[in-house]
Amino acid sequence: MKAEVRICFYNSIRLQGWRKYVIGLMQWTEHTHVHLELRFNAYKLILITVDGSKPRVVRLGLNKKLFGVDPYAQISMGIINLREDAFEWVLAYPETHHWALIWYQILRYFNKEDKINIPPTCTTFVIDFLNVHHKNFPRLFSPKQLWRYLYDGSYDWR
């Protein structure tokens, strides 16, 4: 099954609730959420992480918005051949928990974080999904890091 894959960046209280302010303050950024969008001919699937539970797959029409909100930026990763078990992989991804992310960020302030075992975030979900489908992304923790990686002017030749 083929789909166009897009990385979509959001900064919305309707989508994130109080977490938008905490992430923005702790990271000192406007890049507070990222998720994947799989575009097919007649519809799109949103692959989104939810605090305290497994990631979800949301089906929308091509002209519909997620919670009435448009992404402020998106980058197309092109057409990708999805694996047979792509959606099982999404549903088997670990849960995200806001306290684990806050604690990890506090450890990052003092350079004491475990760079190998990053807790699951929206960004790690996006990167892991793309790496499973033959892309080569480094392991990143926050939407801010992913934004910088994609928009630093060097992404085209990596």
PDB file of C-alpha atoms in Angstrom:
ATOM      1  CA  MET A   1       0.000   0.000   0.000  1.00  0.00           C
ATOM      2  CA  LYS A   2       1.429   3.377  -1.009  1.00  0.00           C
ATOM      3  CA  ALA A   3       0.761   6.718   0.670  1.00  0.00           C
ATOM      4  CA  GLU A   4       2.226  10.192   0.707  1.00  0.00           C
ATOM      5  CA  VAL A   5       3.681  10.774   4.148  1.00  0.00           C
ATOM      6  CA  ARG A   6       3.768  14.255   5.659  1.00  0.00           C
ATOM      7  CA  ILE A   7       5.257  15.480   8.902  1.00  0.00           C
ATOM      8  CA  CYS A   8       2.853  18.081  10.337  1.00  0.00           C
ATOM      9  CA  PHE A   9       3.750  20.604  13.055  1.00  0.00           C
ATOM     10  CA  TYR A  10       1.055  21.967  15.369  1.00  0.00           C
ATOM     11  CA  ASN A  11       0.862  24.536  18.134  1.00  0.00           C
ATOM     12  CA  SER A  12      -2.747  24.404  19.322  1.00  0.00           C
ATOM     13  CA  ILE A  13      -4.515  24.522  22.667  1.00  0.00           C
ATOM     14  CA  ARG A  14      -7.431  22.601  21.102  1.00  0.00           C
ATOM     15  CA  LEU A  15      -5.129  19.734  20.191  1.00  0.00           C
ATOM     16  CA  GLN A  16      -2.773  19.692  23.184  1.00  0.00           C
ATOM     17  CA  GLY A  17      -4.537  21.356  26.107  1.00  0.00           C
ATOM     18  CA  TRP A  18      -2.301  22.490  28.979  1.00  0.00           C
ATOM     19  CA  ARG A  19       0.650  20.529  27.560  1.00  0.00           C
ATOM     20  CA  LYS A  20       1.123  23.190  24.864  1.00  0.00           C
ATOM     21  CA  TYR A  21       2.123  25.759  27.482  1.00  0.00           C
ATOM     22  CA  VAL A  22       4.346  23.386  29.453  1.00  0.00           C
ATOM     23  CA  ILE A  23       6.214  22.196  26.357  1.00  0.00           C
ATOM     24  CA  GLY A  24       6.565  25.730  25.025  1.00  0.00           C
ATOM     25  CA  LEU A  25       7.930  26.978  28.350  1.00  0.00           C
ATOM     26  CA  MET A  26      10.282  24.057  29.041  1.00  0.00           C
ATOM     27  CA  GLN A  27      11.658  23.972  25.480  1.00  0.00           C
ATOM     28  CA  TRP A  28      11.366  27.737  24.933  1.00  0.00           C
ATOM     29  CA  THR A  29       9.774  27.152  21.539  1.00  0.00           C
ATOM     30  CA  GLU A  30       6.594  27.438  19.531  1.00  0.00           C
ATOM     31  CA  HIS A  31       7.110  23.924  18.121  1.00  0.00           C
ATOM     32  CA  THR A  32       5.104  21.900  20.605  1.00  0.00           C
ATOM     33  CA  HIS A  33       3.587  18.982  18.667  1.00  0.00           C
ATOM     34  CA  VAL A  34       4.278  16.932  15.557  1.00  0.00           C
ATOM     35  CA  HIS A  35       2.486  14.005  13.984  1.00  0.00           C
ATOM     36  CA  LEU A  36       2.269  12.066  10.742  1.00  0.00           C
ATOM     37  CA  GLU A  37      -0.307  12.303   8.016  1.00  0.00           C
ATOM     38  CA  LEU A  38      -0.712   9.525   5.453  1.00  0.00           C
ATOM     39  CA  ARG A  39      -2.472  10.779   2.315  1.00  0.00           C
ATOM     40  CA  PHE A  40      -4.314   8.359   0.065  1.00  0.00           C
ATOM     41  CA  ASN A  41      -6.480   9.186  -2.982  1.00  0.00           C
ATOM     42  CA  ALA A  42      -9.787   9.699  -1.157  1.00  0.00           C
ATOM     43  CA  TYR A  43      -8.830  10.238   2.490  1.00  0.00           C
ATOM     44  CA  LYS A  44      -5.992  10.829   4.911  1.00  0.00           C
ATOM     45  CA  LEU A  45      -4.958   9.046   8.076  1.00  0.00           C
ATOM     46  CA  ILE A  46      -3.562  10.976  11.020  1.00  0.00           C
ATOM     47  CA  LEU A  47      -1.137   9.000  13.204  1.00  0.00           C
ATOM     48  CA  ILE A  48      -1.148  10.825  16.518  1.00  0.00           C
ATOM     49  CA  THR A  49       0.230  10.170  19.987  1.00  0.00           C
ATOM     50  CA  VAL A  50      -2.064  10.737  22.941  1.00  0.00           C
ATOM     51  CA  ASP A  51      -0.869  11.438  26.479  1.00  0.00           C
ATOM     52  CA  GLY A  52      -1.446   8.426  28.718  1.00  0.00           C
ATOM     53  CA  SER A  53      -2.431   6.012  25.972  1.00  0.00           C
ATOM     54  CA  LYS A  54      -1.274   4.311  22.794  1.00  0.00           C
ATOM     55  CA  PRO A  55      -1.015   6.245  19.505  1.00  0.00           C
ATOM     56  CA  ARG A  56      -4.211   6.527  17.496  1.00  0.00           C
ATOM     57  CA  VAL A  57      -5.102   6.377  13.840  1.00  0.00           C
ATOM     58  CA  VAL A  58      -7.711   8.983  12.854  1.00  0.00           C
ATOM     59  CA  ARG A  59      -9.330   8.857   9.422  1.00  0.00           C
ATOM     60  CA  LEU A  60     -10.304  12.201   7.860  1.00  0.00           C
ATOM     61  CA  GLY A  61     -11.451  13.427   4.487  1.00  0.00           C
ATOM     62  CA  LEU A  62      -8.802  15.192   2.421  1.00  0.00           C
ATOM     63  CA  ASN A  63     -10.278  18.637   3.161  1.00  0.00           C
ATOM     64  CA  LYS A  64     -11.033  18.038   6.856  1.00  0.00           C
ATOM     65  CA  LYS A  65      -9.006  19.447   9.737  1.00  0.00           C
ATOM     66  CA  LEU A  66      -7.971  17.670  12.936  1.00  0.00           C
ATOM     67  CA  PHE A  67     -10.036  19.280  15.725  1.00  0.00           C
ATOM     68  CA  GLY A  68     -10.617  22.207  13.361  1.00  0.00           C
ATOM     69  CA  VAL A  69      -6.925  23.077  13.357  1.00  0.00           C
ATOM     70  CA  ASP A  70      -4.531  23.253  10.405  1.00  0.00           C
ATOM     71  CA  PRO A  71      -0.819  22.513  10.813  1.00  0.00           C
ATOM     72  CA  TYR A  72       1.308  25.645  10.667  1.00  0.00           C
ATOM     73  CA  ALA A  73       3.990  23.737   8.766  1.00  0.00           C
ATOM     74  CA  GLN A  74       4.278  20.414   7.018  1.00  0.00           C
ATOM     75  CA  ILE A  75       6.932  18.674   5.022  1.00  0.00           C
ATOM     76  CA  SER A  76       6.277  15.872   2.577  1.00  0.00           C
ATOM     77  CA  MET A  77       8.491  12.811   2.832  1.00  0.00           C
ATOM     78  CA  GLY A  78       7.219  11.576  -0.538  1.00  0.00           C
ATOM     79  CA  ILE A  79       5.453   8.363  -1.420  1.00  0.00           C
ATOM     80  CA  ILE A  80       6.292   5.487   0.882  1.00  0.00           C
ATOM     81  CA  ASN A  81       5.391   1.819   0.526  1.00  0.00           C
ATOM     82  CA  LEU A  82       3.765   0.979   3.840  1.00  0.00           C
ATOM     83  CA  ARG A  83       4.606  -2.356   5.331  1.00  0.00           C
ATOM     84  CA  GLU A  84       1.858  -4.918   5.846  1.00  0.00           C
ATOM     85  CA  ASP A  85       2.091  -4.540   9.618  1.00  0.00           C
ATOM     86  CA  ALA A  86       2.313  -0.712   9.663  1.00  0.00           C
ATOM     87  CA  PHE A  87      -0.893  -0.176  11.638  1.00  0.00           C
ATOM     88  CA  GLU A  88      -0.151  -2.997  14.060  1.00  0.00           C
ATOM     89  CA  TRP A  89       3.215  -1.318  14.664  1.00  0.00           C
ATOM     90  CA  VAL A  90       1.439   1.991  15.397  1.00  0.00           C
ATOM     91  CA  LEU A  91      -0.922   0.366  17.897  1.00  0.00           C
ATOM     92  CA  ALA A  92       1.957  -1.510  19.578  1.00  0.00           C
ATOM     93  CA  TYR A  93       4.007   1.673  20.128  1.00  0.00           C
ATOM     94  CA  PRO A  94       4.543   2.500  23.845  1.00  0.00           C
ATOM     95  CA  GLU A  95       2.318   4.977  25.651  1.00  0.00           C
ATOM     96  CA  THR A  96       3.462   8.540  26.211  1.00  0.00           C
ATOM     97  CA  HIS A  97       3.282   9.985  29.728  1.00  0.00           C
ATOM     98  CA  HIS A  98       3.699  13.691  30.408  1.00  0.00           C
ATOM     99  CA  TRP A  99       5.550  13.194  33.723  1.00  0.00           C
ATOM    100  CA  ALA A 100       8.211  11.061  32.053  1.00  0.00           C
ATOM    101  CA  LEU A 101       8.698  13.748  29.419  1.00  0.00           C
ATOM    102  CA  ILE A 102       8.889  16.553  31.971  1.00  0.00           C
ATOM    103  CA  TRP A 103      11.441  14.594  34.025  1.00  0.00           C
ATOM    104  CA  TYR A 104      13.502  13.827  30.917  1.00  0.00           C
ATOM    105  CA  GLN A 105      13.519  17.524  29.988  1.00  0.00           C
ATOM    106  CA  ILE A 106      14.683  18.474  33.493  1.00  0.00           C
ATOM    107  CA  LEU A 107      17.539  15.962  33.153  1.00  0.00           C
ATOM    108  CA  ARG A 108      18.391  17.518  29.774  1.00  0.00           C
ATOM    109  CA  TYR A 109      18.918  20.891  31.466  1.00  0.00           C
ATOM    110  CA  PHE A 110      21.792  19.324  33.415  1.00  0.00           C
ATOM    111  CA  ASN A 111      23.006  17.124  30.537  1.00  0.00           C
ATOM    112  CA  LYS A 112      22.101  13.981  32.520  1.00  0.00           C
ATOM    113  CA  GLU A 113      19.565  12.483  30.088  1.00  0.00           C
ATOM    114  CA  ASP A 114      19.891   8.995  28.635  1.00  0.00           C
ATOM    115  CA  LYS A 115      20.320   9.766  24.929  1.00  0.00           C
ATOM    116  CA  ILE A 116      19.787   6.129  23.946  1.00  0.00           C
ATOM    117  CA  ASN A 117      16.576   5.434  25.910  1.00  0.00           C
ATOM    118  CA  ILE A 118      14.469   8.490  25.131  1.00  0.00           C
ATOM    119  CA  PRO A 119      10.913   8.186  26.491  1.00  0.00           C
ATOM    120  CA  PRO A 120       8.210   7.934  23.815  1.00  0.00           C
ATOM    121  CA  THR A 121       7.098  11.342  22.517  1.00  0.00           C
ATOM    122  CA  CYS A 122       5.301  12.581  19.443  1.00  0.00           C
ATOM    123  CA  THR A 123       8.712  13.187  17.876  1.00  0.00           C
ATOM    124  CA  THR A 124      10.159   9.756  18.669  1.00  0.00           C
ATOM    125  CA  PHE A 125       6.979   8.216  17.238  1.00  0.00           C
ATOM    126  CA  VAL A 126       7.357  10.128  13.949  1.00  0.00           C
ATOM    127  CA  ILE A 127      11.060   9.271  13.662  1.00  0.00           C
ATOM    128  CA  ASP A 128      10.594   5.605  14.558  1.00  0.00           C
ATOM    129  CA  PHE A 129       7.772   5.242  12.015  1.00  0.00           C
ATOM    130  CA  LEU A 130       9.852   6.831   9.256  1.00  0.00           C
ATOM    131  CA  ASN A 131      12.925   4.772  10.154  1.00  0.00           C
ATOM    132  CA  VAL A 132      10.858   1.576   9.943  1.00  0.00           C
ATOM    133  CA  HIS A 133       9.843   2.655   6.428  1.00  0.00           C
ATOM    134  CA  HIS A 134      13.390   3.162   5.108  1.00  0.00           C
ATOM    135  CA  LYS A 135      14.269   6.711   6.095  1.00  0.00           C
ATOM    136  CA  ASN A 136      17.346   7.539   8.112  1.00  0.00           C
ATOM    137  CA  PHE A 137      16.609   9.979  10.940  1.00  0.00           C
ATOM    138  CA  PRO A 138      18.631  10.456  14.115  1.00  0.00           C
ATOM    139  CA  ARG A 139      16.871   9.790  17.419  1.00  0.00           C
ATOM    140  CA  LEU A 140      15.419  13.131  18.594  1.00  0.00           C
ATOM    141  CA  PHE A 141      13.368  14.047  21.668  1.00  0.00           C
ATOM    142  CA  SER A 142      11.354  17.180  20.891  1.00  0.00           C
ATOM    143  CA  PRO A 143       9.443  18.792  18.015  1.00  0.00           C
ATOM    144  CA  LYS A 144      11.904  21.677  18.274  1.00  0.00           C
ATOM    145  CA  GLN A 145      14.833  19.332  17.514  1.00  0.00           C
ATOM    146  CA  LEU A 146      12.970  17.770  14.581  1.00  0.00           C
ATOM    147  CA  TRP A 147      12.083  21.223  13.235  1.00  0.00           C
ATOM    148  CA  ARG A 148      15.731  22.277  13.384  1.00  0.00           C
ATOM    149  CA  TYR A 149      16.834  19.042  11.730  1.00  0.00           C
ATOM    150  CA  LEU A 150      14.370  19.408   8.841  1.00  0.00           C
ATOM    151  CA  TYR A 151      14.711  23.155   8.314  1.00  0.00           C
ATOM    152  CA  ASP A 152      18.424  23.764   8.933  1.00  0.00           C
ATOM    153  CA  GLY A 153      19.181  24.040   5.219  1.00  0.00           C
ATOM    154  CA  SER A 154      21.107  20.768   5.076  1.00  0.00           C
ATOM    155  CA  TYR A 155      18.241  18.251   5.049  1.00  0.00           C
ATOM    156  CA  ASP A 156      18.040  18.026   1.242  1.00  0.00           C
ATOM    157  CA  TRP A 157      21.478  16.456   0.874  1.00  0.00           C
ATOM    158  CA  ARG A 158      21.458  14.208   3.972  1.00  0.00           C
TER     159      ARG A 158
END
